[in-house]
Amino acid sequence: MRCEVHRKSALQLLDSLDEASVDMIYTDPPFGTDDVQTMDRKRSGKTISKISYSDKHPDYLKFLESHLRAFHRVLRSTGTLYLHLDPRWSHYAKVLCDQIFGRDNFLNEIIWSYNFGGRARDRFPEKHDTILVYTKEQGRHVFNLKDIDRIPYAAPALQYVGRTKEEAERRIAEGQVPTDVWSMSIVGTASKERVGYPNQKPIKLVRRCIVASSKPGDLVVDPFGGSGTTGEAALGCGRR
């Protein structure tokens, strides 16, 4: 398997791809914070790297719409889009996606709950992102239920209700397929995954998306390359 890195804008990359040539898109675009996102990496008190990007857009929804239309063009009929945002714009993005992909092709709203970082004192702490999942053509899309990583049951004792002891214990040991709420840690500052890019997402999170919605050898695209997490996860799963 191979990973291609293209040094061009997201739209330039998408325009260079043939229509209906992509099996899956996972992407984590700028969130429309109207700020500059920066990360300093330090070692022994000294800054060893500093990476930043501008998240300022004169019209964020217009910016998002142009990319969503390009996503729709390049996806195969069996393809799926995972659009990773936060609550700042995700509700507006849902309306755009309904218009472009069709409301019938809305598959999931995944909530990534990470419960880490500073805590507001005037509201409930904001500790989740939203991942909107759309198919190109509902019913033809790939979904590998049996391949998805399992998680422990929240109430394992309930597995004994109406089942034999052996069956219940087998289910508990196997675990359950995750629901649409994913409790998963962020990439910590001391993590071996950390590459110094602001807002880096965990490989585990992206891998779950890729395993669920693509097949070995499929082409996975992330037009907002960022930290390179999608490429790393795709190669680790035997995708292009």
Coordinates of N, CA and C in Angstrom, one line a residue:
M1 N 0.8 -1.2 0.0 CA 0.0 0.0 0.0 C 0.9 1.2 0.0
R2 N 0.3 2.4 -0.5 CA 1.1 3.6 -0.6 C 0.3 4.8 -0.1
C3 N 1.0 5.8 0.3 CA 0.3 7.0 0.7 C 0.9 8.2 -0.1
E4 N 0.1 8.9 -0.8 CA 0.5 10.0 -1.6 C 0.3 11.3 -0.8
V5 N 1.3 12.2 -0.8 CA 1.2 13.5 -0.2 C 1.2 14.5 -1.3
H6 N 0.2 15.4 -1.3 CA 0.1 16.4 -2.3 C 0.2 17.8 -1.7
R7 N 1.1 18.6 -2.1 CA 1.3 19.9 -1.6 C 0.5 20.9 -2.4
K8 N -0.8 21.0 -2.1 CA -1.7 21.9 -2.8 C -2.9 22.1 -1.9
S9 N -3.7 23.1 -2.3 CA -4.9 23.3 -1.5 C -5.9 22.2 -1.6
A10 N -6.8 22.1 -0.6 CA -7.8 21.0 -0.6 C -8.6 21.0 -1.9
L11 N -9.0 22.1 -2.4 CA -9.8 22.1 -3.6 C -9.0 21.8 -4.8
Q12 N -7.8 22.2 -4.8 CA -6.9 21.8 -6.0 C -6.7 20.3 -6.0
L13 N -6.5 19.7 -4.8 CA -6.4 18.2 -4.8 C -7.7 17.6 -5.3
L14 N -8.8 18.0 -4.8 CA -10.1 17.4 -5.1 C -10.4 17.6 -6.6
D15 N -10.0 18.7 -7.2 CA -10.2 19.0 -8.6 C -9.4 18.1 -9.5
S16 N -8.2 17.6 -8.9 CA -7.3 16.8 -9.7 C -7.8 15.3 -9.7
L17 N -8.8 15.0 -8.9 CA -9.3 13.6 -8.8 C -10.4 13.4 -9.8
D18 N -10.5 12.2 -10.3 CA -11.6 11.9 -11.3 C -12.9 11.8 -10.5
E19 N -14.0 12.0 -11.2 CA -15.3 11.8 -10.7 C -15.5 10.4 -10.2
A20 N -16.1 10.2 -9.1 CA -16.5 8.9 -8.5 C -15.2 7.9 -8.5
S21 N -14.1 8.5 -8.0 CA -12.9 7.7 -7.9 C -12.4 7.4 -6.5
V22 N -13.2 7.9 -5.5 CA -12.7 7.8 -4.1 C -13.7 6.9 -3.3
D23 N -13.2 6.0 -2.5 CA -14.0 5.1 -1.8 C -14.5 5.7 -0.4
M24 N -13.7 6.5 0.2 CA -14.1 7.1 1.4 C -13.3 8.4 1.7
I25 N -14.0 9.3 2.4 CA -13.3 10.6 2.8 C -13.5 10.7 4.3
Y26 N -12.4 10.8 5.0 CA -12.4 11.3 6.4 C -11.7 12.6 6.4
T27 N -12.3 13.6 6.9 CA -11.6 14.9 6.9 C -12.0 15.8 8.1
D28 N -11.0 16.5 8.6 CA -11.0 17.3 9.7 C -10.6 18.7 9.3
P29 N -11.5 19.4 8.7 CA -11.2 20.7 8.1 C -11.0 21.8 9.2
P30 N -10.6 23.0 8.9 CA -10.6 24.1 9.9 C -12.0 24.2 10.4
F31 N -12.1 24.5 11.7 CA -13.4 24.5 12.4 C -14.2 25.9 12.3
G32 N -13.6 26.9 11.7 CA -14.2 28.2 11.6 C -14.2 28.9 13.0
T33 N -13.0 28.8 13.7 CA -12.9 29.5 15.0 C -12.6 31.0 14.9
D34 N -12.3 31.5 13.7 CA -11.9 32.9 13.5 C -10.7 33.2 14.3
D35 N -9.8 32.3 14.4 CA -8.6 32.5 15.1 C -7.4 31.9 14.4
V36 N -6.2 32.0 14.9 CA -5.0 31.3 14.4 C -4.7 30.2 15.4
Q37 N -4.7 29.0 14.9 CA -4.4 27.8 15.7 C -2.9 27.5 15.7
T38 N -2.4 27.5 16.9 CA -0.9 27.3 17.1 C -0.6 26.2 18.1
M39 N 0.5 25.5 17.8 CA 1.0 24.6 18.8 C 2.5 24.7 18.9
D40 N 3.0 24.9 20.1 CA 4.4 24.9 20.4 C 4.8 23.6 21.1
R41 N 5.9 23.0 20.6 CA 6.4 21.8 21.3 C 7.7 22.2 22.0
K42 N 7.7 21.8 23.2 CA 8.9 22.2 24.1 C 9.6 21.0 24.6
R43 N 10.9 21.1 24.8 CA 11.7 20.1 25.4 C 12.7 20.7 26.3
S44 N 12.7 20.3 27.6 CA 13.6 20.9 28.6 C 13.4 22.4 28.6
G45 N 12.2 22.9 28.5 CA 11.9 24.3 28.6 C 12.1 25.1 27.3
K46 N 12.7 24.4 26.3 CA 13.0 25.1 25.0 C 12.0 24.7 23.9
T47 N 11.6 25.7 23.1 CA 10.7 25.4 22.0 C 11.4 24.7 20.9
I48 N 11.0 23.5 20.5 CA 11.6 22.8 19.5 C 10.9 22.8 18.1
S49 N 9.6 23.2 18.2 CA 8.8 23.4 16.9 C 7.6 24.2 17.2
K50 N 7.2 24.9 16.2 CA 6.0 25.7 16.3 C 5.3 25.7 15.0
I51 N 4.0 25.2 15.0 CA 3.2 25.0 13.8 C 1.9 25.8 14.0
S52 N 1.5 26.5 13.0 CA 0.2 27.3 13.1 C -0.4 27.3 11.8
Y53 N -1.8 27.6 11.8 CA -2.5 27.8 10.6 C -3.6 28.8 10.9
S54 N -4.0 29.5 9.9 CA -5.1 30.5 10.1 C -6.5 29.8 9.9
D55 N -7.3 30.0 10.9 CA -8.7 29.5 10.8 C -9.7 30.6 10.7
K56 N -9.3 31.6 9.9 CA -10.1 32.8 9.7 C -10.7 32.7 8.3
H57 N -12.0 32.9 8.1 CA -12.6 32.7 6.8 C -13.7 33.9 6.7
P58 N -13.6 34.6 5.6 CA -14.6 35.7 5.5 C -16.0 35.2 5.4
D59 N -16.2 34.0 4.8 CA -17.5 33.3 4.8 C -17.3 31.8 4.9
Y60 N -17.4 31.4 6.2 CA -17.0 30.0 6.5 C -18.0 29.0 5.8
L61 N -19.2 29.3 5.7 CA -20.2 28.3 5.1 C -19.9 28.2 3.6
K62 N -19.6 29.3 3.0 CA -19.2 29.3 1.5 C -18.0 28.4 1.3
F63 N -17.0 28.6 2.2 CA -15.8 27.8 2.2 C -16.1 26.3 2.3
L64 N -17.0 26.0 3.3 CA -17.4 24.6 3.5 C -18.2 24.0 2.3
E65 N -19.1 24.8 1.8 CA -19.9 24.3 0.7 C -19.1 23.9 -0.5
S66 N -18.1 24.8 -0.8 CA -17.3 24.4 -2.0 C -16.6 23.1 -1.9
H67 N -16.2 22.8 -0.7 CA -15.5 21.5 -0.5 C -16.5 20.4 -0.4
L68 N -17.7 20.6 0.2 CA -18.7 19.5 0.2 C -19.1 19.1 -1.2
R69 N -19.3 20.1 -2.1 CA -19.6 19.7 -3.4 C -18.6 18.9 -4.1
A70 N -17.3 19.3 -3.8 CA -16.2 18.5 -4.4 C -16.1 17.1 -3.8
F71 N -16.4 17.0 -2.5 CA -16.5 15.6 -1.9 C -17.5 14.8 -2.6
H72 N -18.7 15.4 -2.8 CA -19.8 14.6 -3.5 C -19.4 14.1 -4.9
R73 N -18.7 15.0 -5.6 CA -18.3 14.7 -7.0 C -17.3 13.5 -7.0
V74 N -16.3 13.5 -6.1 CA -15.3 12.4 -6.2 C -15.6 11.1 -5.6
L75 N -16.7 11.1 -4.7 CA -17.0 9.8 -4.0 C -17.7 8.9 -5.0
R76 N -17.4 7.6 -4.8 CA -18.1 6.6 -5.6 C -19.5 6.4 -5.0
S77 N -20.3 5.7 -5.7 CA -21.7 5.4 -5.3 C -21.7 4.6 -4.0
T78 N -20.6 3.9 -3.7 CA -20.6 3.1 -2.5 C -19.8 3.8 -1.4
G79 N -19.4 5.1 -1.6 CA -18.6 5.8 -0.7 C -19.3 6.4 0.4
T80 N -18.4 6.9 1.4 CA -18.9 7.5 2.6 C -18.0 8.7 3.0
L81 N -18.7 9.7 3.5 CA -18.0 10.9 4.0 C -18.1 11.0 5.5
Y82 N -16.9 11.2 6.2 CA -16.9 11.5 7.6 C -16.4 12.9 7.7
L83 N -17.3 13.9 8.1 CA -17.0 15.3 8.2 C -16.8 15.6 9.7
H84 N -15.6 15.9 10.1 CA -15.3 16.1 11.5 C -15.3 17.6 11.9
L85 N -16.2 18.0 12.7 CA -16.3 19.4 13.0 C -16.6 19.5 14.6
D86 N -16.9 20.7 15.0 CA -17.3 20.8 16.4 C -18.7 21.6 16.4
P87 N -19.3 21.7 17.6 CA -20.7 22.3 17.6 C -20.8 23.7 17.1
R88 N -19.7 24.4 16.9 CA -19.7 25.8 16.4 C -20.4 25.9 15.1
W89 N -20.2 25.0 14.1 CA -20.7 25.1 12.8 C -21.4 23.8 12.3
S90 N -21.4 22.7 13.2 CA -21.8 21.4 12.7 C -23.3 21.4 12.3
H91 N -24.1 22.2 13.0 CA -25.6 22.2 12.7 C -25.8 22.9 11.3
Y92 N -25.1 23.9 11.0 CA -25.2 24.5 9.7 C -24.6 23.6 8.6
A93 N -23.5 22.9 8.9 CA -23.0 21.9 8.0 C -23.9 20.8 7.7
K94 N -24.7 20.4 8.7 CA -25.7 19.3 8.5 C -26.7 19.8 7.4
V95 N -27.2 21.0 7.5 CA -28.1 21.5 6.5 C -27.5 21.5 5.1
L96 N -26.2 22.0 5.0 CA -25.5 22.0 3.7 C -25.4 20.5 3.2
C97 N -25.0 19.6 4.0 CA -24.8 18.2 3.6 C -26.2 17.6 3.1
D98 N -27.3 18.0 3.8 CA -28.6 17.5 3.4 C -28.9 18.0 2.0
Q99 N -28.5 19.2 1.7 CA -28.8 19.8 0.3 C -27.9 19.1 -0.7
I100 N -26.7 18.9 -0.4 CA -25.7 18.4 -1.4 C -25.7 16.9 -1.6
F101 N -25.8 16.2 -0.4 CA -25.8 14.7 -0.5 C -27.2 14.1 -0.5
G102 N -28.1 14.9 0.0 CA -29.5 14.4 0.1 C -29.8 13.9 1.6
R103 N -30.9 14.4 2.1 CA -31.1 14.0 3.5 C -31.3 12.5 3.7
D104 N -31.7 11.8 2.7 CA -31.8 10.4 2.8 C -30.5 9.7 2.9
N105 N -29.4 10.4 2.6 CA -28.1 9.8 2.6 C -27.3 10.1 3.9
F106 N -28.0 10.8 4.9 CA -27.5 11.0 6.2 C -27.4 9.7 6.9
L107 N -26.3 9.3 7.4 CA -26.1 8.0 8.1 C -26.0 8.1 9.6
N108 N -25.2 9.0 10.1 CA -24.9 9.2 11.5 C -24.5 10.6 11.9
E109 N -24.8 10.9 13.1 CA -24.1 12.0 13.8 C -23.3 11.4 14.9
I110 N -22.0 11.3 14.8 CA -21.2 10.7 15.8 C -20.7 11.8 16.7
I111 N -20.8 11.5 18.0 CA -20.3 12.4 19.0 C -19.0 11.8 19.6
W112 N -17.9 12.6 19.4 CA -16.6 12.2 20.0 C -16.5 12.9 21.4
S113 N -16.6 12.2 22.5 CA -16.5 12.8 23.8 C -15.1 12.5 24.3
Y114 N -14.4 13.6 24.6 CA -13.0 13.4 25.1 C -12.7 13.8 26.5
N115 N -13.6 14.7 27.1 CA -13.6 15.0 28.5 C -12.2 15.3 29.1
F116 N -11.5 16.2 28.4 CA -10.1 16.6 28.8 C -9.9 18.1 28.5
G117 N -9.1 18.7 29.4 CA -8.7 20.1 29.2 C -9.4 21.0 30.2
G118 N -9.3 22.3 29.9 CA -9.8 23.3 30.8 C -11.3 23.2 30.9
R119 N -11.8 23.8 32.0 CA -13.2 23.8 32.3 C -13.8 25.2 32.5
A120 N -14.9 25.4 31.8 CA -15.6 26.7 31.9 C -16.3 26.8 33.3
R121 N -16.5 28.0 33.8 CA -17.2 28.2 35.0 C -18.6 28.8 34.9
D122 N -18.9 29.1 33.6 CA -20.2 29.7 33.4 C -21.2 28.9 32.6
R123 N -20.8 27.6 32.3 CA -21.6 26.7 31.5 C -21.1 25.3 31.7
F124 N -21.8 24.3 31.1 CA -21.3 22.9 31.1 C -20.0 22.9 30.2
P125 N -19.0 22.2 30.6 CA -17.7 22.2 29.8 C -18.0 21.6 28.5
E126 N -17.4 22.2 27.5 CA -17.6 21.8 26.1 C -16.5 20.8 25.7
K127 N -16.9 19.5 25.7 CA -15.9 18.4 25.6 C -16.3 17.4 24.6
H128 N -16.8 17.9 23.4 CA -17.0 16.9 22.3 C -16.9 17.5 21.0
D129 N -16.6 16.7 20.0 CA -16.7 17.1 18.6 C -17.8 16.3 17.9
T130 N -18.2 16.8 16.7 CA -19.3 16.1 16.0 C -18.7 15.6 14.6
I131 N -19.0 14.4 14.3 CA -18.6 13.8 13.0 C -19.9 13.5 12.2
L132 N -20.2 14.2 11.2 CA -21.3 14.0 10.3 C -21.0 12.9 9.3
V133 N -21.8 11.9 9.2 CA -21.5 10.8 8.3 C -22.6 10.7 7.2
Y134 N -22.1 10.8 5.9 CA -23.1 10.8 4.8 C -22.6 9.7 3.8
T135 N -23.5 9.0 3.2 CA -23.2 8.1 2.1 C -23.5 8.8 0.8
K136 N -22.8 8.3 -0.2 CA -23.1 8.8 -1.6 C -24.5 8.3 -2.0
E137 N -24.7 7.0 -1.7 CA -26.0 6.3 -2.1 C -26.4 5.3 -1.0
Q138 N -27.3 5.7 -0.1 CA -27.7 4.9 1.0 C -28.1 3.5 0.5
G139 N -27.6 2.5 1.1 CA -28.0 1.1 0.8 C -26.9 0.4 -0.1
R140 N -26.1 1.3 -0.8 CA -25.0 0.7 -1.5 C -23.6 0.9 -0.7
H141 N -23.7 1.6 0.3 CA -22.5 2.0 1.1 C -21.9 0.8 1.8
V142 N -20.6 0.9 2.0 CA -19.8 -0.1 2.7 C -20.0 0.1 4.2
F143 N -20.3 -0.9 5.0 CA -20.3 -0.8 6.4 C -19.9 -2.2 7.0
N144 N -18.7 -2.3 7.5 CA -18.1 -3.6 7.9 C -18.4 -3.8 9.4
L145 N -19.6 -4.2 9.8 CA -20.0 -4.3 11.2 C -19.1 -5.2 11.9
K146 N -18.7 -6.4 11.4 CA -18.0 -7.4 12.1 C -16.5 -7.0 12.3
D147 N -16.0 -6.0 11.6 CA -14.6 -5.6 11.7 C -14.3 -4.5 12.6
I148 N -15.4 -3.8 13.1 CA -15.2 -2.7 14.0 C -14.8 -3.1 15.4
D149 N -13.8 -2.3 15.9 CA -13.3 -2.7 17.3 C -14.5 -2.6 18.3
R150 N -14.4 -3.5 19.2 CA -15.5 -3.6 20.2 C -15.1 -2.9 21.5
I151 N -16.1 -2.5 22.3 CA -15.9 -1.8 23.5 C -16.7 -2.6 24.6
P152 N -16.3 -2.4 25.9 CA -17.0 -3.1 27.0 C -18.5 -2.6 27.1
Y153 N -19.3 -3.5 27.5 CA -20.7 -3.2 27.8 C -20.8 -2.3 29.0
A154 N -21.6 -1.3 29.0 CA -21.8 -0.4 30.1 C -22.4 -1.1 31.3
A155 N -23.3 -2.0 30.9 CA -24.1 -2.7 32.0 C -24.0 -4.2 31.6
P156 N -22.8 -4.8 31.9 CA -22.6 -6.2 31.4 C -23.6 -7.2 32.1
A157 N -24.1 -6.9 33.3 CA -25.0 -7.8 33.9 C -26.3 -8.0 33.1
L158 N -26.7 -7.0 32.4 CA -27.9 -7.1 31.5 C -27.8 -8.2 30.4
Q159 N -26.6 -8.6 30.1 CA -26.4 -9.6 29.1 C -26.9 -11.0 29.5
Y160 N -27.1 -11.2 30.8 CA -27.6 -12.4 31.3 C -29.1 -12.6 31.2
V161 N -29.8 -11.5 30.9 CA -31.2 -11.5 30.9 C -31.6 -12.2 29.6
G162 N -32.4 -13.3 29.8 CA -32.9 -14.1 28.6 C -31.8 -14.9 27.9
R163 N -30.6 -15.1 28.4 CA -29.6 -15.8 27.8 C -29.0 -16.8 28.7
T164 N -28.3 -17.8 28.2 CA -27.6 -18.8 29.0 C -26.4 -18.1 29.6
K165 N -25.8 -18.7 30.7 CA -24.6 -18.1 31.3 C -23.5 -18.1 30.3
E166 N -23.4 -19.1 29.5 CA -22.3 -19.3 28.5 C -22.4 -18.2 27.4
E167 N -23.6 -18.0 26.9 CA -23.9 -17.0 25.9 C -23.6 -15.6 26.4
A168 N -24.1 -15.3 27.6 CA -23.9 -14.0 28.2 C -22.4 -13.7 28.4
E169 N -21.7 -14.7 28.9 CA -20.2 -14.5 29.1 C -19.5 -14.3 27.8
R170 N -19.9 -15.0 26.8 CA -19.3 -14.9 25.5 C -19.5 -13.5 24.9
R171 N -20.7 -12.9 25.1 CA -21.0 -11.6 24.6 C -20.2 -10.5 25.4
I172 N -20.1 -10.7 26.7 CA -19.4 -9.8 27.5 C -17.9 -9.8 27.2
A173 N -17.4 -11.0 26.9 CA -15.9 -11.0 26.6 C -15.7 -10.4 25.2
E174 N -16.6 -10.6 24.3 CA -16.5 -10.0 22.9 C -16.7 -8.5 23.0
G175 N -17.5 -8.0 23.8 CA -17.8 -6.6 23.8 C -18.9 -6.2 22.8
Q176 N -19.2 -4.9 22.8 CA -20.3 -4.5 21.8 C -19.7 -3.5 20.8
V177 N -20.4 -3.4 19.7 CA -20.0 -2.5 18.6 C -20.3 -1.1 19.2
P178 N -19.4 -0.1 19.1 CA -19.7 1.2 19.6 C -21.0 1.8 19.0
T179 N -21.7 2.6 19.9 CA -22.8 3.4 19.4 C -22.3 4.6 18.7
D180 N -23.2 5.6 18.6 CA -22.8 6.9 17.9 C -22.2 7.9 18.9
V181 N -21.9 7.4 20.1 CA -21.2 8.3 21.1 C -19.9 7.6 21.4
W182 N -18.7 8.2 21.0 CA -17.4 7.6 21.2 C -16.7 8.3 22.3
S183 N -16.4 7.6 23.4 CA -15.6 8.1 24.5 C -14.2 7.7 24.2
M184 N -13.3 8.7 23.9 CA -12.0 8.4 23.5 C -11.1 9.6 23.8
S185 N -9.9 9.3 24.3 CA -9.0 10.4 24.7 C -8.5 11.1 23.5
I186 N -8.1 12.4 23.8 CA -7.4 13.2 22.8 C -5.9 12.7 22.7
V187 N -5.2 13.2 21.8 CA -3.8 12.9 21.7 C -3.0 13.8 22.7
G188 N -2.5 13.2 23.8 CA -1.9 13.9 24.8 C -0.6 14.6 24.4
T189 N -0.2 15.6 25.1 CA 1.0 16.3 24.7 C 2.3 15.5 24.8
A190 N 2.2 14.4 25.6 CA 3.4 13.6 25.8 C 3.3 12.3 25.0
S191 N 2.2 12.1 24.2 CA 1.9 10.9 23.4 C 2.9 10.7 22.3
K192 N 3.3 9.5 22.0 CA 4.2 9.1 20.9 C 3.5 9.5 19.6
E193 N 2.2 9.6 19.6 CA 1.5 10.0 18.3 C 1.8 11.4 18.0
R194 N 2.0 12.3 19.0 CA 2.0 13.7 18.8 C 3.1 14.1 17.8
V195 N 2.7 14.9 16.8 CA 3.7 15.4 15.8 C 3.9 16.9 15.8
G196 N 3.1 17.5 16.7 CA 3.3 19.0 16.8 C 2.3 19.8 16.0
Y197 N 1.3 19.1 15.4 CA 0.3 19.9 14.6 C -0.9 20.2 15.5
P198 N -1.4 21.5 15.5 CA -2.5 21.8 16.3 C -3.8 20.9 16.0
N199 N -4.5 20.6 17.1 CA -5.7 19.9 17.0 C -5.6 18.5 16.3
Q200 N -4.5 17.8 16.5 CA -4.3 16.5 16.0 C -5.3 15.5 16.5
K201 N -5.9 14.7 15.7 CA -6.9 13.7 16.1 C -6.3 12.3 16.3
P202 N -6.8 11.5 17.2 CA -6.2 10.2 17.5 C -6.3 9.2 16.3
I203 N -5.3 8.5 16.1 CA -5.3 7.4 15.1 C -6.4 6.5 15.3
K204 N -6.7 6.1 16.6 CA -7.7 5.2 16.9 C -9.1 5.6 16.4
L205 N -9.3 6.9 16.5 CA -10.6 7.4 16.1 C -10.8 7.3 14.5
V206 N -9.7 7.8 13.8 CA -9.8 7.7 12.4 C -9.8 6.3 11.9
R207 N -9.0 5.4 12.5 CA -9.0 4.0 12.1 C -10.4 3.4 12.2
R208 N -11.1 3.7 13.3 CA -12.5 3.1 13.4 C -13.3 3.5 12.2
C209 N -13.2 4.8 11.8 CA -14.0 5.2 10.6 C -13.6 4.5 9.4
I210 N -12.3 4.3 9.2 CA -11.8 3.7 8.0 C -12.2 2.2 7.9
V211 N -12.0 1.5 9.0 CA -12.3 0.1 9.1 C -13.8 -0.1 8.8
A212 N -14.7 0.8 9.4 CA -16.1 0.6 9.2 C -16.6 0.8 7.8
S213 N -16.0 1.8 7.1 CA -16.6 2.3 5.8 C -15.7 2.1 4.6
S214 N -14.7 1.3 4.6 CA -13.9 1.0 3.4 C -13.4 -0.5 3.5
K215 N -12.9 -0.9 2.3 CA -12.4 -2.3 2.2 C -10.9 -2.2 2.0
P216 N -10.2 -3.3 2.3 CA -8.7 -3.3 2.0 C -8.5 -3.0 0.5
G217 N -7.5 -2.1 0.3 CA -7.1 -1.7 -1.0 C -7.9 -0.4 -1.5
D218 N -9.0 0.0 -0.8 CA -9.8 1.1 -1.2 C -8.9 2.4 -1.0
L219 N -9.4 3.4 -1.8 CA -8.7 4.7 -1.7 C -9.4 5.6 -0.7
V220 N -8.7 6.0 0.3 CA -9.2 6.9 1.3 C -8.5 8.3 1.1
V221 N -9.3 9.3 1.2 CA -8.8 10.7 0.9 C -9.1 11.6 2.1
D222 N -8.1 12.4 2.5 CA -8.3 13.5 3.4 C -7.7 14.7 2.8
P223 N -8.5 15.6 2.2 CA -8.0 16.8 1.5 C -7.4 17.8 2.5
F224 N -7.7 17.7 3.8 CA -7.1 18.6 4.8 C -6.1 17.7 5.6
G225 N -4.9 17.6 5.0 CA -3.9 16.6 5.5 C -3.5 16.8 7.0
G226 N -3.3 18.1 7.4 CA -3.0 18.3 8.8 C -1.8 17.5 9.3
S227 N -2.1 16.8 10.3 CA -1.0 16.0 11.0 C -0.6 14.7 10.3
G228 N -1.4 14.3 9.2 CA -1.1 13.1 8.5 C -1.8 11.9 9.1
T229 N -2.6 12.1 10.1 CA -3.2 11.0 10.8 C -4.0 10.0 9.9
T230 N -4.8 10.6 9.0 CA -5.6 9.8 8.1 C -4.7 8.9 7.2
G231 N -3.6 9.4 6.7 CA -2.7 8.6 5.9 C -2.1 7.5 6.7
E232 N -1.7 7.8 7.9 CA -1.1 6.8 8.8 C -2.2 5.7 9.1
A233 N -3.4 6.1 9.5 CA -4.4 5.1 9.8 C -4.8 4.3 8.6
A234 N -4.9 4.9 7.4 CA -5.2 4.2 6.2 C -4.2 3.1 5.8
L235 N -2.9 3.5 5.9 CA -1.9 2.5 5.6 C -1.9 1.4 6.6
G236 N -2.1 1.7 7.9 CA -2.2 0.7 8.9 C -3.3 -0.3 8.7
C237 N -4.4 0.1 8.0 CA -5.5 -0.7 7.7 C -5.5 -1.4 6.3
G238 N -4.4 -1.2 5.6 CA -4.3 -1.8 4.3 C -5.1 -1.1 3.2
R239 N -5.3 0.2 3.4 CA -6.0 1.0 2.4 C -4.9 1.9 1.7
R240 N -5.4 2.5 0.6 CA -4.5 3.4 -0.1 C -4.9 4.9 0.4

